[in-house]
Amino acid sequence: MRDIHREISEWLRHLGATVRIDAVGNLRALYPSGHASAPCLLIGSHLDTVPNAGAFDGVLGVVLAVALLQGLDGRRLPYAVEVVGFSEEEGVRFGVPFIGSRGLVGRVDVQLLETRDERGVSLREAIAAFGLNLSELADAEVRDNVFGYLEFHIEQGPVLENLGLPLAVVEAISGQSRLDLTFAGRANHAGTTPMDLRFDSVAGAAEWITTVEREARAVPGLVATVGSVETRPGATNVIAAETRVTLDVRHREDAVRMREVETLTNCAREVARRRGLSVNCSSRMAQKTVAMDPFLGAQIEEAIRKIGCKPHRMSSGAGHDAMILAEKVPSAMIFLRSPGGISHDPAETVAVEDVEKAIECGLHLLEQLASAPEFLTRTCRA
Ligand code: GLV
Ligand code: MN
Ligand code: MN
């Protein structure tokens, strides 16, 4: 993260921006307007990624923001632009996503700061170890003059490729819940313990995992994923005393997502009870479905038309920092086609022509907003 901060900061400083790293580790680069009291548009995405990731999820949106400033060629707009490179969007280290963007909406609370990673290091300790100062947390929050947030991101799915379109306007981002479940049984010898006298936490977790898949397939629009399984002590010849699994549940409708979290955790309890195990279910995060800003969405549509493309409207199954920013700032997203529909994998890619179109579209959008009284004189935030 330090290396990418250094690299991108250098590009941004050359373009006339003032760069800082805020107290939650977000890169913040302010490209001022001609007027001191001008409104401000945030443009960004995240700089972190998942293990064994592709090269575009997140960072492409930050690089596109840099490219837009470059496209301005030193010209000032009637509003300031702040480029944001968010930290910890994916939630890999602490199991909680959107940590950086929560800093901008004032939601880095004590509970979040006490969240610990696999090695027992708290978020508070990690922030200090990175050389950041939590007493400056308030300075990370968006100011009253921030009237919009814009995020470019690869679609991470097959929709645009199937339609033969390069760009889309995002209308809403689906809600998600993330949980940790720990199945506990009894460790014992793999060679001497008869099958009917075991309390095998792995077998219990495995039975439950197949139920998760079955349930998600049966409910239209539901996606549920067990992405991490860890056994303790984790040896070939030991029946595992403990199996820790993660659960990720998403649906466009919050009521369905919440009902399914309930169903799946009840099902884990039932499997554990039947097998003489215990299970502990704890919620890491629950995030509602969020609508994007209609005004900015319409402006993006117009910009996509200006470059000769058909604007498609779609919702996002992946989570994005825009869903957190939307709590305080009218927020919008532009998707770029994902060839092969692949993401969170090294095969993730994007077409150079689509990136060019995104830059062209973004520059039109910046111009449109420069002459849109609805944007320049916006007096209230989301
Ligand atoms: C972010 O990639 C997410 O998990 O939706
Ligand atoms: Mn991702
Ligand atoms: Mn992403």
GROMACS .gro file of C-alpha atoms and ligand atoms in nm:
model
  389
    1MET     CA    1   0.000   0.000   0.000
    2ARG     CA    2   0.287   0.232   0.081
    3ASP     CA    3   0.440   0.168  -0.263
    4ILE     CA    4   0.118   0.242  -0.451
    5HIS     CA    5   0.060   0.554  -0.240
    6ARG     CA    6   0.406   0.675  -0.337
    7GLU     CA    7   0.361   0.600  -0.707
    8ILE     CA    8   0.014   0.750  -0.750
    9SER     CA    9   0.092   1.051  -0.528
   10GLU     CA   10   0.378   1.140  -0.758
   11TRP     CA   11   0.152   1.132  -1.067
   12LEU     CA   12  -0.105   1.347  -0.890
   13ARG     CA   13   0.144   1.604  -0.763
   14HIS     CA   14   0.269   1.651  -1.119
   15LEU     CA   15  -0.090   1.731  -1.220
   16GLY     CA   16  -0.117   2.009  -0.960
   17ALA     CA   17  -0.295   1.821  -0.681
   18THR     CA   18  -0.213   1.840  -0.310
   19VAL     CA   19  -0.179   1.488  -0.173
   20ARG     CA   20  -0.220   1.350   0.177
   21ILE     CA   21  -0.289   1.012   0.338
   22ASP     CA   22  -0.580   1.044   0.582
   23ALA     CA   23  -0.607   0.876   0.922
   24VAL     CA   24  -0.766   0.558   0.777
   25GLY     CA   25  -0.500   0.519   0.509
   26ASN     CA   26  -0.694   0.665   0.214
   27LEU     CA   27  -0.497   0.858  -0.046
   28ARG     CA   28  -0.658   1.202  -0.088
   29ALA     CA   29  -0.550   1.435  -0.369
   30LEU     CA   30  -0.715   1.774  -0.402
   31TYR     CA   31  -0.716   1.943  -0.742
   32PRO     CA   32  -0.844   2.288  -0.654
   33SER     CA   33  -1.097   2.494  -0.843
   34GLY     CA   34  -1.045   2.855  -0.945
   35HIS     CA   35  -1.262   2.968  -0.648
   36ALA     CA   36  -1.190   2.911  -0.281
   37SER     CA   37  -1.554   2.839  -0.184
   38ALA     CA   38  -1.628   2.610  -0.479
   39PRO     CA   39  -1.805   2.276  -0.441
   40CYS     CA   40  -1.604   1.957  -0.469
   41LEU     CA   41  -1.649   1.635  -0.666
   42LEU     CA   42  -1.484   1.319  -0.533
   43ILE     CA   43  -1.362   1.066  -0.789
   44GLY     CA   44  -1.210   0.741  -0.673
   45SER     CA   45  -1.212   0.373  -0.598
   46HIS     CA   46  -1.006   0.137  -0.381
   47LEU     CA   47  -0.635   0.054  -0.386
   48ASP     CA   48  -0.647  -0.273  -0.190
   49THR     CA   49  -0.743  -0.604  -0.344
   50VAL     CA   50  -0.811  -0.973  -0.273
   51PRO     CA   51  -0.554  -1.256  -0.253
   52ASN     CA   52  -0.447  -1.383  -0.597
   53ALA     CA   53  -0.634  -1.091  -0.751
   54GLY     CA   54  -0.660  -0.944  -1.097
   55ALA     CA   55  -0.501  -0.610  -1.181
   56PHE     CA   56  -0.810  -0.391  -1.223
   57ASP     CA   57  -1.064  -0.435  -0.943
   58GLY     CA   58  -1.035  -0.106  -0.762
   59VAL     CA   59  -0.713   0.048  -0.883
   60LEU     CA   60  -0.847   0.106  -1.236
   61GLY     CA   61  -1.099   0.353  -1.092
   62VAL     CA   62  -0.821   0.548  -0.921
   63VAL     CA   63  -0.601   0.548  -1.232
   64LEU     CA   64  -0.900   0.668  -1.438
   65ALA     CA   65  -0.947   0.957  -1.194
   66VAL     CA   66  -0.580   1.048  -1.247
   67ALA     CA   67  -0.631   1.022  -1.625
   68LEU     CA   68  -0.926   1.263  -1.604
   69LEU     CA   69  -0.714   1.521  -1.422
   70GLN     CA   70  -0.448   1.469  -1.686
   71GLY     CA   71  -0.715   1.521  -1.954
   72LEU     CA   72  -0.796   1.861  -1.802
   73ASP     CA   73  -0.445   1.964  -1.902
   74GLY     CA   74  -0.406   2.213  -1.618
   75ARG     CA   75  -0.747   2.372  -1.670
   76ARG     CA   76  -0.947   2.454  -1.353
   77LEU     CA   77  -1.314   2.371  -1.321
   78PRO     CA   78  -1.577   2.572  -1.131
   79TYR     CA   79  -1.555   2.295  -0.873
   80ALA     CA   80  -1.262   2.121  -0.705
   81VAL     CA   81  -1.190   1.754  -0.776
   82GLU     CA   82  -1.062   1.529  -0.501
   83VAL     CA   83  -0.915   1.196  -0.614
   84VAL     CA   84  -0.958   0.927  -0.349
   85GLY     CA   85  -0.774   0.594  -0.336
   86PHE     CA   86  -0.956   0.403  -0.063
   87SER     CA   87  -0.788   0.160   0.174
   88GLU     CA   88  -0.936  -0.175   0.285
   89GLU     CA   89  -1.244  -0.195   0.063
   90GLU     CA   90  -1.237  -0.573   0.022
   91GLY     CA   91  -1.229  -0.665   0.389
   92VAL     CA   92  -0.955  -0.926   0.344
   93ARG     CA   93  -0.747  -0.850   0.652
   94PHE     CA   94  -1.012  -0.766   0.914
   95GLY     CA   95  -1.313  -0.946   0.765
   96VAL     CA   96  -1.487  -0.607   0.745
   97PRO     CA   97  -1.500  -0.427   0.408
   98PHE     CA   98  -1.520  -0.052   0.331
   99ILE     CA   99  -1.295   0.056   0.618
  100GLY     CA  100  -1.143   0.344   0.418
  101SER     CA  101  -1.475   0.478   0.291
  102ARG     CA  102  -1.628   0.452   0.637
  103GLY     CA  103  -1.366   0.708   0.739
  104LEU     CA  104  -1.518   0.960   0.496
  105VAL     CA  105  -1.868   0.925   0.640
  106GLY     CA  106  -1.763   0.926   1.006
  107ARG     CA  107  -1.828   0.558   1.071
  108VAL     CA  108  -1.493   0.439   1.202
  109ASP     CA  109  -1.620   0.365   1.552
  110VAL     CA  110  -1.470   0.193   1.856
  111GLN     CA  111  -1.618  -0.144   1.758
  112LEU     CA  112  -1.453  -0.126   1.415
  113LEU     CA  113  -1.121  -0.012   1.565
  114GLU     CA  114  -1.122  -0.311   1.801
  115THR     CA  115  -1.179  -0.561   1.516
  116ARG     CA  116  -0.881  -0.796   1.496
  117ASP     CA  117  -0.708  -0.969   1.208
  118GLU     CA  118  -0.603  -1.337   1.201
  119ARG     CA  119  -0.293  -1.259   1.407
  120GLY     CA  120  -0.488  -1.071   1.672
  121VAL     CA  121  -0.375  -0.725   1.559
  122SER     CA  122  -0.654  -0.470   1.601
  123LEU     CA  123  -0.744  -0.216   1.333
  124ARG     CA  124  -0.641   0.055   1.581
  125GLU     CA  125  -0.295  -0.105   1.614
  126ALA     CA  126  -0.260  -0.155   1.238
  127ILE     CA  127  -0.341   0.211   1.173
  128ALA     CA  128  -0.078   0.322   1.424
  129ALA     CA  129   0.178   0.073   1.285
  130PHE     CA  130   0.128   0.222   0.937
  131GLY     CA  131   0.229   0.557   1.088
  132LEU     CA  132  -0.116   0.716   1.083
  133ASN     CA  133  -0.271   0.921   1.359
  134LEU     CA  134  -0.622   0.832   1.471
  135SER     CA  135  -0.662   1.167   1.644
  136GLU     CA  136  -0.692   1.309   1.290
  137LEU     CA  137  -0.993   1.090   1.209
  138ALA     CA  138  -1.228   1.389   1.183
  139ASP     CA  139  -1.013   1.531   0.900
  140ALA     CA  140  -1.087   1.221   0.694
  141GLU     CA  141  -1.460   1.304   0.682
  142VAL     CA  142  -1.609   1.467   0.374
  143ARG     CA  143  -1.659   1.841   0.410
  144ASP     CA  144  -1.991   2.020   0.354
  145ASN     CA  145  -1.888   2.135   0.007
  146VAL     CA  146  -1.865   1.778  -0.133
  147PHE     CA  147  -2.165   1.739  -0.362
  148GLY     CA  148  -2.082   1.426  -0.555
  149TYR     CA  149  -1.885   1.103  -0.561
  150LEU     CA  150  -1.804   0.927  -0.886
  151GLU     CA  151  -1.652   0.579  -0.916
  152PHE     CA  152  -1.535   0.397  -1.229
  153HIS     CA  153  -1.508   0.019  -1.186
  154ILE     CA  154  -1.493  -0.294  -1.397
  155GLU     CA  155  -1.831  -0.465  -1.406
  156GLN     CA  156  -1.687  -0.794  -1.270
  157GLY     CA  157  -1.962  -0.985  -1.450
  158PRO     CA  158  -2.077  -1.084  -1.799
  159VAL     CA  159  -2.368  -0.843  -1.862
  160LEU     CA  160  -2.198  -0.573  -2.072
  161GLU     CA  161  -2.000  -0.828  -2.271
  162ASN     CA  162  -2.322  -1.011  -2.358
  163LEU     CA  163  -2.486  -0.686  -2.464
  164GLY     CA  164  -2.180  -0.581  -2.667
  165LEU     CA  165  -2.158  -0.251  -2.477
  166PRO     CA  166  -1.850  -0.088  -2.322
  167LEU     CA  167  -2.005   0.116  -2.037
  168ALA     CA  168  -2.301   0.115  -1.801
  169VAL     CA  169  -2.461   0.343  -1.544
  170VAL     CA  170  -2.505   0.176  -1.205
  171GLU     CA  171  -2.851   0.231  -1.054
  172ALA     CA  172  -2.811   0.047  -0.726
  173ILE     CA  173  -2.562  -0.165  -0.533
  174SER     CA  174  -2.691  -0.482  -0.368
  175GLY     CA  175  -2.670  -0.518   0.007
  176GLN     CA  176  -2.448  -0.778   0.168
  177SER     CA  177  -2.400  -0.956   0.499
  178ARG     CA  178  -2.077  -1.114   0.613
  179LEU     CA  179  -2.057  -1.360   0.902
  180ASP     CA  180  -1.809  -1.587   1.080
  181LEU     CA  181  -1.925  -1.930   1.196
  182THR     CA  182  -1.724  -2.159   1.416
  183PHE     CA  183  -1.827  -2.524   1.442
  184ALA     CA  184  -1.677  -2.686   1.752
  185GLY     CA  185  -1.648  -3.061   1.816
  186ARG     CA  186  -1.385  -3.275   1.984
  187ALA     CA  187  -1.032  -3.343   1.863
  188ASN     CA  188  -0.935  -3.706   1.857
  189HIS     CA  189  -0.716  -3.963   1.687
  190ALA     CA  190  -0.802  -4.028   1.321
  191GLY     CA  191  -0.700  -4.395   1.343
  192THR     CA  192  -0.855  -4.503   1.671
  193THR     CA  193  -1.189  -4.319   1.689
  194PRO     CA  194  -1.477  -4.515   1.531
  195MET     CA  195  -1.691  -4.317   1.287
  196ASP     CA  196  -2.001  -4.326   1.507
  197LEU     CA  197  -1.816  -4.192   1.812
  198ARG     CA  198  -1.678  -3.876   1.654
  199PHE     CA  199  -1.767  -3.510   1.696
  200ASP     CA  200  -1.611  -3.392   1.373
  201SER     CA  201  -1.638  -3.016   1.323
  202VAL     CA  202  -1.526  -3.040   0.958
  203ALA     CA  203  -1.799  -3.289   0.866
  204GLY     CA  204  -2.061  -3.065   1.033
  205ALA     CA  205  -1.935  -2.755   0.851
  206ALA     CA  206  -1.923  -2.946   0.521
  207GLU     CA  207  -2.283  -3.062   0.557
  208TRP     CA  208  -2.392  -2.706   0.629
  209ILE     CA  209  -2.192  -2.565   0.334
  210THR     CA  210  -2.378  -2.785   0.086
  211THR     CA  211  -2.707  -2.663   0.239
  212VAL     CA  212  -2.595  -2.303   0.185
  213GLU     CA  213  -2.543  -2.376  -0.184
  214ARG     CA  214  -2.878  -2.555  -0.214
  215GLU     CA  215  -3.067  -2.272  -0.043
  216ALA     CA  216  -2.902  -2.001  -0.255
  217ARG     CA  217  -2.985  -2.190  -0.574
  218ALA     CA  218  -3.348  -2.216  -0.465
  219VAL     CA  219  -3.403  -1.846  -0.392
  220PRO     CA  220  -3.412  -1.625  -0.704
  221GLY     CA  221  -3.146  -1.354  -0.700
  222LEU     CA  222  -2.976  -1.485  -0.387
  223VAL     CA  223  -2.600  -1.545  -0.381
  224ALA     CA  224  -2.436  -1.706  -0.080
  225THR     CA  225  -2.069  -1.796  -0.055
  226VAL     CA  226  -1.850  -1.980   0.192
  227GLY     CA  227  -1.514  -1.845   0.076
  228SER     CA  228  -1.288  -1.946   0.360
  229VAL     CA  229  -1.266  -2.266   0.564
  230GLU     CA  230  -1.010  -2.317   0.837
  231THR     CA  231  -0.969  -2.625   1.051
  232ARG     CA  232  -0.793  -2.654   1.386
  233PRO     CA  233  -0.556  -2.806   1.463
  234GLY     CA  234  -0.547  -2.883   1.090
  235ALA     CA  235  -0.350  -3.209   1.070
  236THR     CA  236  -0.413  -3.513   0.848
  237ASN     CA  237  -0.441  -3.755   1.139
  238VAL     CA  238  -0.645  -3.541   1.381
  239ILE     CA  239  -1.024  -3.504   1.382
  240ALA     CA  240  -1.055  -3.126   1.381
  241ALA     CA  241  -1.184  -2.978   1.705
  242GLU     CA  242  -1.283  -2.654   1.538
  243THR     CA  243  -1.379  -2.540   1.188
  244ARG     CA  244  -1.413  -2.173   1.115
  245VAL     CA  245  -1.597  -2.068   0.800
  246THR     CA  246  -1.703  -1.737   0.653
  247LEU     CA  247  -2.042  -1.664   0.498
  248ASP     CA  248  -2.119  -1.390   0.244
  249VAL     CA  249  -2.489  -1.338   0.156
  250ARG     CA  250  -2.622  -1.089  -0.101
  251HIS     CA  251  -2.959  -0.996  -0.250
  252ARG     CA  252  -3.103  -0.685  -0.410
  253GLU     CA  253  -3.384  -0.686  -0.152
  254ASP     CA  254  -3.267  -0.631   0.205
  255ALA     CA  255  -3.564  -0.822   0.350
  256VAL     CA  256  -3.473  -1.134   0.150
  257ARG     CA  257  -3.106  -1.107   0.250
  258MET     CA  258  -3.192  -1.072   0.619
  259ARG     CA  259  -3.441  -1.359   0.608
  260GLU     CA  260  -3.182  -1.583   0.439
  261VAL     CA  261  -2.910  -1.498   0.692
  262GLU     CA  262  -3.156  -1.611   0.958
  263THR     CA  263  -3.243  -1.930   0.767
  264LEU     CA  264  -2.878  -2.021   0.705
  265THR     CA  265  -2.764  -1.959   1.063
  266ASN     CA  266  -3.062  -2.158   1.198
  267CYS     CA  267  -2.965  -2.435   0.963
  268ALA     CA  268  -2.605  -2.430   1.100
  269ARG     CA  269  -2.745  -2.463   1.453
  270GLU     CA  270  -2.965  -2.755   1.349
  271VAL     CA  271  -2.673  -2.939   1.181
  272ALA     CA  272  -2.453  -2.879   1.487
  273ARG     CA  273  -2.724  -2.998   1.730
  274ARG     CA  274  -2.786  -3.317   1.534
  275ARG     CA  275  -2.414  -3.399   1.528
  276GLY     CA  276  -2.343  -3.315   1.894
  277LEU     CA  277  -2.137  -3.011   1.794
  278SER     CA  278  -2.177  -2.647   1.888
  279VAL     CA  279  -2.174  -2.353   1.652
  280ASN     CA  280  -2.113  -1.986   1.711
  281CYS     CA  281  -2.244  -1.741   1.449
  282SER     CA  282  -2.124  -1.382   1.456
  283SER     CA  283  -2.202  -1.099   1.217
  284ARG     CA  284  -1.904  -0.910   1.076
  285MET     CA  285  -2.105  -0.668   0.869
  286ALA     CA  286  -2.451  -0.600   0.729
  287GLN     CA  287  -2.484  -0.341   0.455
  288LYS     CA  288  -2.815  -0.238   0.297
  289THR     CA  289  -2.882  -0.209  -0.076
  290VAL     CA  290  -2.808   0.148  -0.183
  291ALA     CA  291  -2.952   0.350  -0.472
  292MET     CA  292  -2.719   0.569  -0.673
  293ASP     CA  293  -2.797   0.940  -0.731
  294PRO     CA  294  -3.053   0.988  -1.015
  295PHE     CA  295  -2.916   1.330  -1.120
  296LEU     CA  296  -2.558   1.204  -1.159
  297GLY     CA  297  -2.690   0.885  -1.325
  298ALA     CA  298  -2.872   1.093  -1.588
  299GLN     CA  299  -2.557   1.302  -1.645
  300ILE     CA  300  -2.352   0.983  -1.695
  301GLU     CA  301  -2.610   0.855  -1.945
  302GLU     CA  302  -2.580   1.178  -2.140
  303ALA     CA  303  -2.198   1.155  -2.138
  304ILE     CA  304  -2.212   0.793  -2.262
  305ARG     CA  305  -2.443   0.901  -2.547
  306LYS     CA  306  -2.201   1.181  -2.638
  307ILE     CA  307  -1.928   0.927  -2.709
  308GLY     CA  308  -2.165   0.739  -2.940
  309CYS     CA  309  -2.250   0.450  -2.708
  310LYS     CA  310  -2.576   0.318  -2.573
  311PRO     CA  311  -2.600   0.370  -2.196
  312HIS     CA  312  -2.711   0.054  -2.024
  313ARG     CA  313  -2.850   0.075  -1.670
  314MET     CA  314  -2.780  -0.205  -1.427
  315SER     CA  315  -2.741  -0.286  -1.060
  316SER     CA  316  -2.419  -0.410  -0.901
  317GLY     CA  317  -2.391  -0.742  -0.722
  318ALA     CA  318  -2.042  -0.649  -0.601
  319GLY     CA  319  -2.003  -0.405  -0.315
  320HIS     CA  320  -1.832  -0.072  -0.375
  321ASP     CA  321  -1.714   0.228  -0.172
  322ALA     CA  322  -1.992   0.423  -0.349
  323MET     CA  323  -2.248   0.245  -0.130
  324ILE     CA  324  -2.083   0.390   0.180
  325LEU     CA  325  -2.023   0.738   0.036
  326ALA     CA  326  -2.392   0.750  -0.066
  327GLU     CA  327  -2.482   0.787   0.303
  328LYS     CA  328  -2.353   1.145   0.290
  329VAL     CA  329  -2.285   1.235  -0.072
  330PRO     CA  330  -2.488   1.187  -0.393
  331SER     CA  331  -2.294   0.899  -0.549
  332ALA     CA  332  -2.273   0.742  -0.893
  333MET     CA  333  -2.084   0.465  -1.068
  334ILE     CA  334  -1.979   0.383  -1.422
  335PHE     CA  335  -1.906   0.020  -1.508
  336LEU     CA  336  -1.657  -0.084  -1.775
  337ARG     CA  337  -1.714  -0.414  -1.958
  338SER     CA  338  -1.527  -0.712  -1.803
  339PRO     CA  339  -1.403  -0.944  -2.080
  340GLY     CA  340  -1.497  -1.302  -1.989
  341GLY     CA  341  -1.697  -1.166  -1.694
  342ILE     CA  342  -1.411  -1.268  -1.463
  343SER     CA  343  -1.300  -1.091  -1.147
  344HIS     CA  344  -1.123  -1.162  -0.817
  345ASP     CA  345  -0.886  -1.377  -1.023
  346PRO     CA  346  -0.568  -1.305  -1.224
  347ALA     CA  347  -0.772  -1.360  -1.546
  348GLU     CA  348  -0.961  -1.035  -1.471
  349THR     CA  349  -0.906  -0.786  -1.753
  350VAL     CA  350  -1.037  -0.482  -1.939
  351ALA     CA  351  -1.014  -0.366  -2.302
  352VAL     CA  352  -0.790  -0.066  -2.379
  353GLU     CA  353  -1.064   0.075  -2.609
  354ASP     CA  354  -1.315   0.059  -2.323
  355VAL     CA  355  -1.075   0.245  -2.094
  356GLU     CA  356  -1.036   0.511  -2.364
  357LYS     CA  357  -1.415   0.539  -2.386
  358ALA     CA  358  -1.440   0.569  -2.008
  359ILE     CA  359  -1.192   0.858  -2.010
  360GLU     CA  360  -1.376   1.028  -2.294
  361CYS     CA  361  -1.708   0.981  -2.115
  362GLY     CA  362  -1.558   1.108  -1.786
  363LEU     CA  363  -1.427   1.425  -1.951
  364HIS     CA  364  -1.772   1.497  -2.099
  365LEU     CA  365  -1.921   1.441  -1.756
  366LEU     CA  366  -1.679   1.688  -1.593
  367GLU     CA  367  -1.775   1.948  -1.857
  368GLN     CA  368  -2.148   1.883  -1.811
  369LEU     CA  369  -2.120   1.927  -1.434
  370ALA     CA  370  -1.923   2.251  -1.485
  371SER     CA  371  -2.231   2.404  -1.645
  372ALA     CA  372  -2.501   2.229  -1.441
  373PRO     CA  373  -2.657   2.465  -1.185
  374GLU     CA  374  -2.820   2.160  -1.018
  375PHE     CA  375  -2.467   2.041  -0.936
  376LEU     CA  376  -2.288   2.369  -0.868
  377THR     CA  377  -2.553   2.506  -0.637
  378ARG     CA  378  -2.653   2.185  -0.466
  379THR     CA  379  -2.717   2.287  -0.108
  380CYS     CA  380  -2.788   1.958   0.056
  381ARG     CA  381  -2.610   1.630   0.060
  382ALA     CA  382  -2.768   1.286   0.036
  383GLV     C1  383  -1.602  -0.644  -0.333
  383GLV     O1  384  -1.529  -0.688  -0.421
  383GLV     C2  385  -1.713  -0.726  -0.293
  383GLV     O2  386  -1.688  -0.824  -0.221
  383GLV     O3  387  -1.824  -0.702  -0.339
  384MN      MN  388  -1.329  -0.672  -0.526
  385MN      MN  389  -1.379  -0.337  -0.626
   0.00000   0.00000   0.00000
